[in-house]
Amino acid sequence: MAGRLLALAVTTATRSDALPDIPTVGEFLPGYEVSNWYGLGIPWATPAEIVDQLNKEVNAALDDPKMKARLADLGGTPLPGSPAQFGKLIADETEKWGRVIKTSNIKPE
């Protein structure tokens, strides 16, 4: 197998569409999940109608077959949703990584 890469597991909560036969780390270590995400942030005081329009347009782009195909080529999965859902994701990720930092006693350098 020299010169070949062997995938052992993916770190996402569910199996990857790109690698459906590769298990998740969580299948061996329940509760384990590490993934990256990208989102669009705007100033807090942006009027609601602008927020709603941006959200509508971003979700439409994520639903476009060409965009879905490109994201899949990159190993990504679109995660459309509402501004409230995105806010919850940010809060949940902040809490999760805050616990990791505290538990690991990580200090800024």
Tab-separated table of N, CA and C in Angstrom:
chain	number	residue	atom	x	y	z
A	1	MET	N	0.809	-1.194	0.000
A	1	MET	CA	0.000	0.000	0.000
A	1	MET	C	0.854	1.259	0.000
A	2	ALA	N	2.091	1.159	-0.246
A	2	ALA	CA	2.962	2.335	-0.259
A	2	ALA	C	2.448	3.366	-1.245
A	3	GLY	N	2.444	4.618	-0.809
A	3	GLY	CA	2.007	5.697	-1.670
A	3	GLY	C	0.505	5.860	-1.746
A	4	ARG	N	-0.241	5.124	-0.947
A	4	ARG	CA	-1.704	5.222	-0.951
A	4	ARG	C	-2.190	5.744	0.380
A	5	LEU	N	-3.264	6.459	0.314
A	5	LEU	CA	-3.897	7.005	1.507
A	5	LEU	C	-5.073	6.116	1.870
A	6	LEU	N	-5.152	5.721	3.117
A	6	LEU	CA	-6.229	4.867	3.591
A	6	LEU	C	-7.076	5.651	4.578
A	7	ALA	N	-8.325	5.910	4.230
A	7	ALA	CA	-9.232	6.633	5.123
A	7	ALA	C	-9.711	5.685	6.212
A	8	LEU	N	-9.551	6.098	7.458
A	8	LEU	CA	-9.986	5.274	8.591
A	8	LEU	C	-11.355	5.689	9.091
A	9	ALA	N	-11.612	7.004	9.103
A	9	ALA	CA	-12.891	7.511	9.595
A	9	ALA	C	-13.014	8.976	9.209
A	10	VAL	N	-14.258	9.464	9.213
A	10	VAL	CA	-14.517	10.889	9.031
A	10	VAL	C	-14.911	11.462	10.387
A	11	THR	N	-14.682	12.746	10.570
A	11	THR	CA	-14.921	13.353	11.887
A	11	THR	C	-16.294	13.992	12.017
A	12	THR	N	-17.063	13.996	10.935
A	12	THR	CA	-18.391	14.590	10.987
A	12	THR	C	-19.351	13.690	11.759
A	13	ALA	N	-20.501	14.240	12.126
A	13	ALA	CA	-21.475	13.484	12.920
A	13	ALA	C	-22.089	12.327	12.128
A	14	THR	N	-22.199	12.498	10.814
A	14	THR	CA	-22.763	11.456	9.965
A	14	THR	C	-21.752	11.088	8.884
A	15	ARG	N	-21.944	9.946	8.289
A	15	ARG	CA	-21.055	9.518	7.211
A	15	ARG	C	-21.117	10.499	6.049
A	16	SER	N	-20.014	10.644	5.388
A	16	SER	CA	-19.901	11.563	4.262
A	16	SER	C	-20.528	10.960	3.011
A	17	ASP	N	-21.277	11.782	2.266
A	17	ASP	CA	-21.819	11.317	0.987
A	17	ASP	C	-20.688	10.952	0.029
A	18	ALA	N	-19.554	11.650	0.157
A	18	ALA	CA	-18.413	11.382	-0.715
A	18	ALA	C	-17.695	10.086	-0.346
A	19	LEU	N	-17.812	9.656	0.906
A	19	LEU	CA	-17.139	8.445	1.391
A	19	LEU	C	-18.126	7.605	2.213
A	20	PRO	N	-19.195	7.112	1.596
A	20	PRO	CA	-20.256	6.450	2.367
A	20	PRO	C	-19.838	5.183	3.098
A	21	ASP	N	-18.767	4.538	2.660
A	21	ASP	CA	-18.324	3.302	3.310
A	21	ASP	C	-17.340	3.541	4.447
A	22	ILE	N	-16.971	4.798	4.656
A	22	ILE	CA	-16.021	5.136	5.718
A	22	ILE	C	-16.812	5.518	6.970
A	23	PRO	N	-16.549	4.862	8.091
A	23	PRO	CA	-17.305	5.166	9.312
A	23	PRO	C	-16.947	6.542	9.888
A	24	THR	N	-17.765	6.995	10.809
A	24	THR	CA	-17.464	8.220	11.547
A	24	THR	C	-16.666	7.862	12.789
A	25	VAL	N	-15.901	8.797	13.302
A	25	VAL	CA	-15.196	8.583	14.570
A	25	VAL	C	-16.233	8.310	15.664
A	26	GLY	N	-17.381	8.983	15.573
A	26	GLY	CA	-18.449	8.810	16.561
A	26	GLY	C	-18.977	7.393	16.655
A	27	GLU	N	-18.783	6.590	15.621
A	27	GLU	CA	-19.201	5.194	15.681
A	27	GLU	C	-18.317	4.397	16.631
A	28	PHE	N	-17.116	4.892	16.897
A	28	PHE	CA	-16.181	4.232	17.812
A	28	PHE	C	-16.058	4.980	19.128
A	29	LEU	N	-16.267	6.287	19.068
A	29	LEU	CA	-16.153	7.167	20.227
A	29	LEU	C	-17.425	8.019	20.275
A	30	PRO	N	-18.493	7.485	20.885
A	30	PRO	CA	-19.785	8.175	20.865
A	30	PRO	C	-19.681	9.635	21.326
A	31	GLY	N	-20.366	10.497	20.575
A	31	GLY	CA	-20.382	11.912	20.894
A	31	GLY	C	-19.324	12.727	20.184
A	32	TYR	N	-18.364	12.061	19.554
A	32	TYR	CA	-17.288	12.778	18.878
A	32	TYR	C	-17.810	13.350	17.571
A	33	GLU	N	-17.537	14.619	17.338
A	33	GLU	CA	-17.916	15.268	16.082
A	33	GLU	C	-17.087	16.528	15.926
A	34	VAL	N	-16.390	16.616	14.829
A	34	VAL	CA	-15.624	17.814	14.486
A	34	VAL	C	-15.839	18.059	12.997
A	35	SER	N	-16.306	19.232	12.688
A	35	SER	CA	-16.477	19.587	11.282
A	35	SER	C	-16.245	21.083	11.134
A	36	ASN	N	-16.067	21.500	9.908
A	36	ASN	CA	-15.929	22.927	9.678
A	36	ASN	C	-17.162	23.425	8.954
A	37	TRP	N	-17.387	24.699	9.037
A	37	TRP	CA	-18.527	25.296	8.366
A	37	TRP	C	-18.169	26.725	7.978
A	38	TYR	N	-18.904	27.220	7.038
A	38	TYR	CA	-18.733	28.596	6.579
A	38	TYR	C	-20.098	29.259	6.627
A	39	GLY	N	-20.113	30.520	6.967
A	39	GLY	CA	-21.371	31.239	7.021
A	39	GLY	C	-21.178	32.688	6.648
A	40	LEU	N	-22.263	33.358	6.489
A	40	LEU	CA	-22.261	34.763	6.122
A	40	LEU	C	-22.706	35.570	7.329
A	41	GLY	N	-21.866	36.504	7.740
A	41	GLY	CA	-22.203	37.377	8.859
A	41	GLY	C	-22.415	38.799	8.378
A	42	ILE	N	-23.329	39.480	9.008
A	42	ILE	CA	-23.605	40.881	8.679
A	42	ILE	C	-23.738	41.660	9.981
A	43	PRO	N	-23.653	42.985	9.922
A	43	PRO	CA	-23.764	43.766	11.164
A	43	PRO	C	-25.065	43.486	11.914
A	44	TRP	N	-24.972	43.510	13.222
A	44	TRP	CA	-26.087	43.192	14.108
A	44	TRP	C	-27.313	44.059	13.825
A	45	ALA	N	-27.139	45.333	13.528
A	45	ALA	CA	-28.253	46.265	13.362
A	45	ALA	C	-28.832	46.280	11.940
A	46	THR	N	-28.487	45.313	11.111
A	46	THR	CA	-29.031	45.259	9.758
A	46	THR	C	-30.548	45.059	9.839
A	47	PRO	N	-31.314	45.857	9.090
A	47	PRO	CA	-32.775	45.716	9.131
A	47	PRO	C	-33.235	44.301	8.784
A	48	ALA	N	-34.288	43.855	9.453
A	48	ALA	CA	-34.801	42.486	9.302
A	48	ALA	C	-35.130	42.147	7.857
A	49	GLU	N	-35.680	43.107	7.106
A	49	GLU	CA	-36.042	42.791	5.720
A	49	GLU	C	-34.806	42.508	4.865
A	50	ILE	N	-33.691	43.145	5.183
A	50	ILE	CA	-32.440	42.870	4.462
A	50	ILE	C	-31.892	41.511	4.873
A	51	VAL	N	-31.944	41.217	6.162
A	51	VAL	CA	-31.505	39.903	6.656
A	51	VAL	C	-32.320	38.799	5.986
A	52	ASP	N	-33.633	38.986	5.945
A	52	ASP	CA	-34.502	37.972	5.344
A	52	ASP	C	-34.211	37.793	3.855
A	53	GLN	N	-33.974	38.894	3.144
A	53	GLN	CA	-33.687	38.803	1.709
A	53	GLN	C	-32.343	38.105	1.462
A	54	LEU	N	-31.324	38.472	2.244
A	54	LEU	CA	-30.026	37.804	2.110
A	54	LEU	C	-30.150	36.309	2.402
A	55	ASN	N	-30.885	35.978	3.443
A	55	ASN	CA	-31.070	34.578	3.809
A	55	ASN	C	-31.779	33.825	2.684
A	56	LYS	N	-32.792	34.435	2.119
A	56	LYS	CA	-33.516	33.817	1.009
A	56	LYS	C	-32.585	33.566	-0.174
A	57	GLU	N	-31.763	34.555	-0.523
A	57	GLU	CA	-30.863	34.428	-1.671
A	57	GLU	C	-29.764	33.393	-1.418
A	58	VAL	N	-29.204	33.376	-0.219
A	58	VAL	CA	-28.161	32.392	0.099
A	58	VAL	C	-28.747	30.981	0.065
A	59	ASN	N	-29.929	30.798	0.652
A	59	ASN	CA	-30.555	29.474	0.624
A	59	ASN	C	-30.876	29.042	-0.796
A	60	ALA	N	-31.306	29.994	-1.651
A	60	ALA	CA	-31.570	29.659	-3.053
A	60	ALA	C	-30.279	29.228	-3.748
A	61	ALA	N	-29.191	29.925	-3.475
A	61	ALA	CA	-27.903	29.551	-4.074
A	61	ALA	C	-27.487	28.155	-3.616
A	62	LEU	N	-27.675	27.861	-2.339
A	62	LEU	CA	-27.299	26.542	-1.821
A	62	LEU	C	-28.173	25.432	-2.394
A	63	ASP	N	-29.353	25.787	-2.893
A	63	ASP	CA	-30.265	24.807	-3.478
A	63	ASP	C	-30.039	24.625	-4.979
A	64	ASP	N	-29.211	25.479	-5.572
A	64	ASP	CA	-28.939	25.402	-7.000
A	64	ASP	C	-28.148	24.126	-7.304
A	65	PRO	N	-28.568	23.351	-8.299
A	65	PRO	CA	-27.867	22.094	-8.614
A	65	PRO	C	-26.375	22.265	-8.909
A	66	LYS	N	-26.009	23.337	-9.595
A	66	LYS	CA	-24.586	23.563	-9.889
A	66	LYS	C	-23.804	23.819	-8.604
A	67	MET	N	-24.386	24.598	-7.701
A	67	MET	CA	-23.723	24.869	-6.414
A	67	MET	C	-23.617	23.588	-5.600
A	68	LYS	N	-24.687	22.824	-5.548
A	68	LYS	CA	-24.657	21.554	-4.816
A	68	LYS	C	-23.568	20.631	-5.370
A	69	ALA	N	-23.475	20.566	-6.699
A	69	ALA	CA	-22.469	19.703	-7.322
A	69	ALA	C	-21.067	20.186	-6.985
A	70	ARG	N	-20.850	21.491	-7.043
A	70	ARG	CA	-19.510	22.027	-6.740
A	70	ARG	C	-19.144	21.760	-5.290
A	71	LEU	N	-20.081	21.995	-4.385
A	71	LEU	CA	-19.803	21.720	-2.972
A	71	LEU	C	-19.521	20.234	-2.757
A	72	ALA	N	-20.268	19.375	-3.424
A	72	ALA	CA	-20.035	17.935	-3.303
A	72	ALA	C	-18.650	17.567	-3.826
A	73	ASP	N	-18.222	18.206	-4.929
A	73	ASP	CA	-16.874	17.963	-5.465
A	73	ASP	C	-15.803	18.309	-4.437
A	74	LEU	N	-16.102	19.296	-3.604
A	74	LEU	CA	-15.154	19.735	-2.575
A	74	LEU	C	-15.337	18.969	-1.260
A	75	GLY	N	-16.270	18.014	-1.246
A	75	GLY	CA	-16.532	17.238	-0.042
A	75	GLY	C	-17.445	17.939	0.937
A	76	GLY	N	-18.132	18.989	0.481
A	76	GLY	CA	-18.993	19.766	1.356
A	76	GLY	C	-20.456	19.393	1.226
A	77	THR	N	-21.202	19.762	2.230
A	77	THR	CA	-22.640	19.553	2.256
A	77	THR	C	-23.299	20.882	2.580
A	78	PRO	N	-24.190	21.368	1.720
A	78	PRO	CA	-24.852	22.633	2.030
A	78	PRO	C	-25.747	22.495	3.259
A	79	LEU	N	-25.805	23.532	4.032
A	79	LEU	CA	-26.618	23.538	5.248
A	79	LEU	C	-27.468	24.809	5.258
A	80	PRO	N	-28.513	24.829	4.421
A	80	PRO	CA	-29.366	26.016	4.408
A	80	PRO	C	-30.143	26.121	5.712
A	81	GLY	N	-30.607	27.310	6.010
A	81	GLY	CA	-31.387	27.488	7.222
A	81	GLY	C	-31.718	28.940	7.458
A	82	SER	N	-32.221	29.207	8.625
A	82	SER	CA	-32.644	30.553	9.008
A	82	SER	C	-31.532	31.260	9.766
A	83	PRO	N	-31.637	32.580	9.889
A	83	PRO	CA	-30.676	33.298	10.725
A	83	PRO	C	-30.668	32.774	12.170
A	84	ALA	N	-31.825	32.403	12.681
A	84	ALA	CA	-31.878	31.873	14.051
A	84	ALA	C	-31.132	30.546	14.156
A	85	GLN	N	-31.273	29.703	13.155
A	85	GLN	CA	-30.557	28.425	13.164
A	85	GLN	C	-29.049	28.648	13.086
A	86	PHE	N	-28.628	29.613	12.290
A	86	PHE	CA	-27.201	29.919	12.185
A	86	PHE	C	-26.687	30.470	13.512
A	87	GLY	N	-27.478	31.325	14.154
A	87	GLY	CA	-27.093	31.843	15.469
A	87	GLY	C	-26.931	30.727	16.484
A	88	LYS	N	-27.827	29.745	16.442
A	88	LYS	CA	-27.724	28.601	17.363
A	88	LYS	C	-26.470	27.789	17.067
A	89	LEU	N	-26.153	27.588	15.784
A	89	LEU	CA	-24.929	26.869	15.414
A	89	LEU	C	-23.705	27.572	15.994
A	90	ILE	N	-23.641	28.880	15.832
A	90	ILE	CA	-22.502	29.638	16.359
A	90	ILE	C	-22.432	29.509	17.880
A	91	ALA	N	-23.567	29.630	18.552
A	91	ALA	CA	-23.590	29.503	20.018
A	91	ALA	C	-23.157	28.106	20.455
A	92	ASP	N	-23.666	27.084	19.784
A	92	ASP	CA	-23.309	25.703	20.131
A	92	ASP	C	-21.820	25.438	19.904
A	93	GLU	N	-21.287	25.914	18.788
A	93	GLU	CA	-19.865	25.720	18.494
A	93	GLU	C	-18.991	26.482	19.499
A	94	THR	N	-19.410	27.677	19.865
A	94	THR	CA	-18.663	28.463	20.846
A	94	THR	C	-18.622	27.738	22.187
A	95	GLU	N	-19.757	27.187	22.591
A	95	GLU	CA	-19.816	26.446	23.857
A	95	GLU	C	-18.938	25.188	23.790
A	96	LYS	N	-19.049	24.437	22.689
A	96	LYS	CA	-18.274	23.188	22.542
A	96	LYS	C	-16.774	23.469	22.595
A	97	TRP	N	-16.306	24.418	21.794
A	97	TRP	CA	-14.871	24.679	21.743
A	97	TRP	C	-14.386	25.398	22.985
A	98	GLY	N	-15.260	26.135	23.646
A	98	GLY	CA	-14.897	26.724	24.936
A	98	GLY	C	-14.598	25.641	25.963
A	99	ARG	N	-15.425	24.578	25.968
A	99	ARG	CA	-15.188	23.449	26.888
A	99	ARG	C	-13.874	22.752	26.555
A	100	VAL	N	-13.595	22.582	25.269
A	100	VAL	CA	-12.332	21.946	24.853
A	100	VAL	C	-11.152	22.777	25.351
A	101	ILE	N	-11.219	24.079	25.179
A	101	ILE	CA	-10.138	24.970	25.610
A	101	ILE	C	-9.940	24.887	27.121
A	102	LYS	N	-11.043	24.938	27.877
A	102	LYS	CA	-10.936	24.869	29.347
A	102	LYS	C	-10.426	23.511	29.813
A	103	THR	N	-10.995	22.443	29.260
A	103	THR	CA	-10.589	21.102	29.668
A	103	THR	C	-9.126	20.825	29.349
A	104	SER	N	-8.677	21.336	28.214
A	104	SER	CA	-7.300	21.119	27.783
A	104	SER	C	-6.333	22.124	28.388
A	105	ASN	N	-6.872	23.080	29.119
A	105	ASN	CA	-6.072	24.135	29.741
A	105	ASN	C	-5.217	24.883	28.701
A	106	ILE	N	-5.849	25.170	27.574
A	106	ILE	CA	-5.158	25.896	26.515
A	106	ILE	C	-5.069	27.362	26.886
A	107	LYS	N	-3.889	27.915	26.744
A	107	LYS	CA	-3.636	29.331	27.068
A	107	LYS	C	-3.166	30.057	25.821
A	108	PRO	N	-3.563	31.316	25.661
A	108	PRO	CA	-3.057	32.084	24.510
A	108	PRO	C	-1.556	32.301	24.636
A	109	GLU	N	-0.902	32.319	23.515
A	109	GLU	CA	0.555	32.526	23.507
A	109	GLU	C	0.898	33.831	22.863
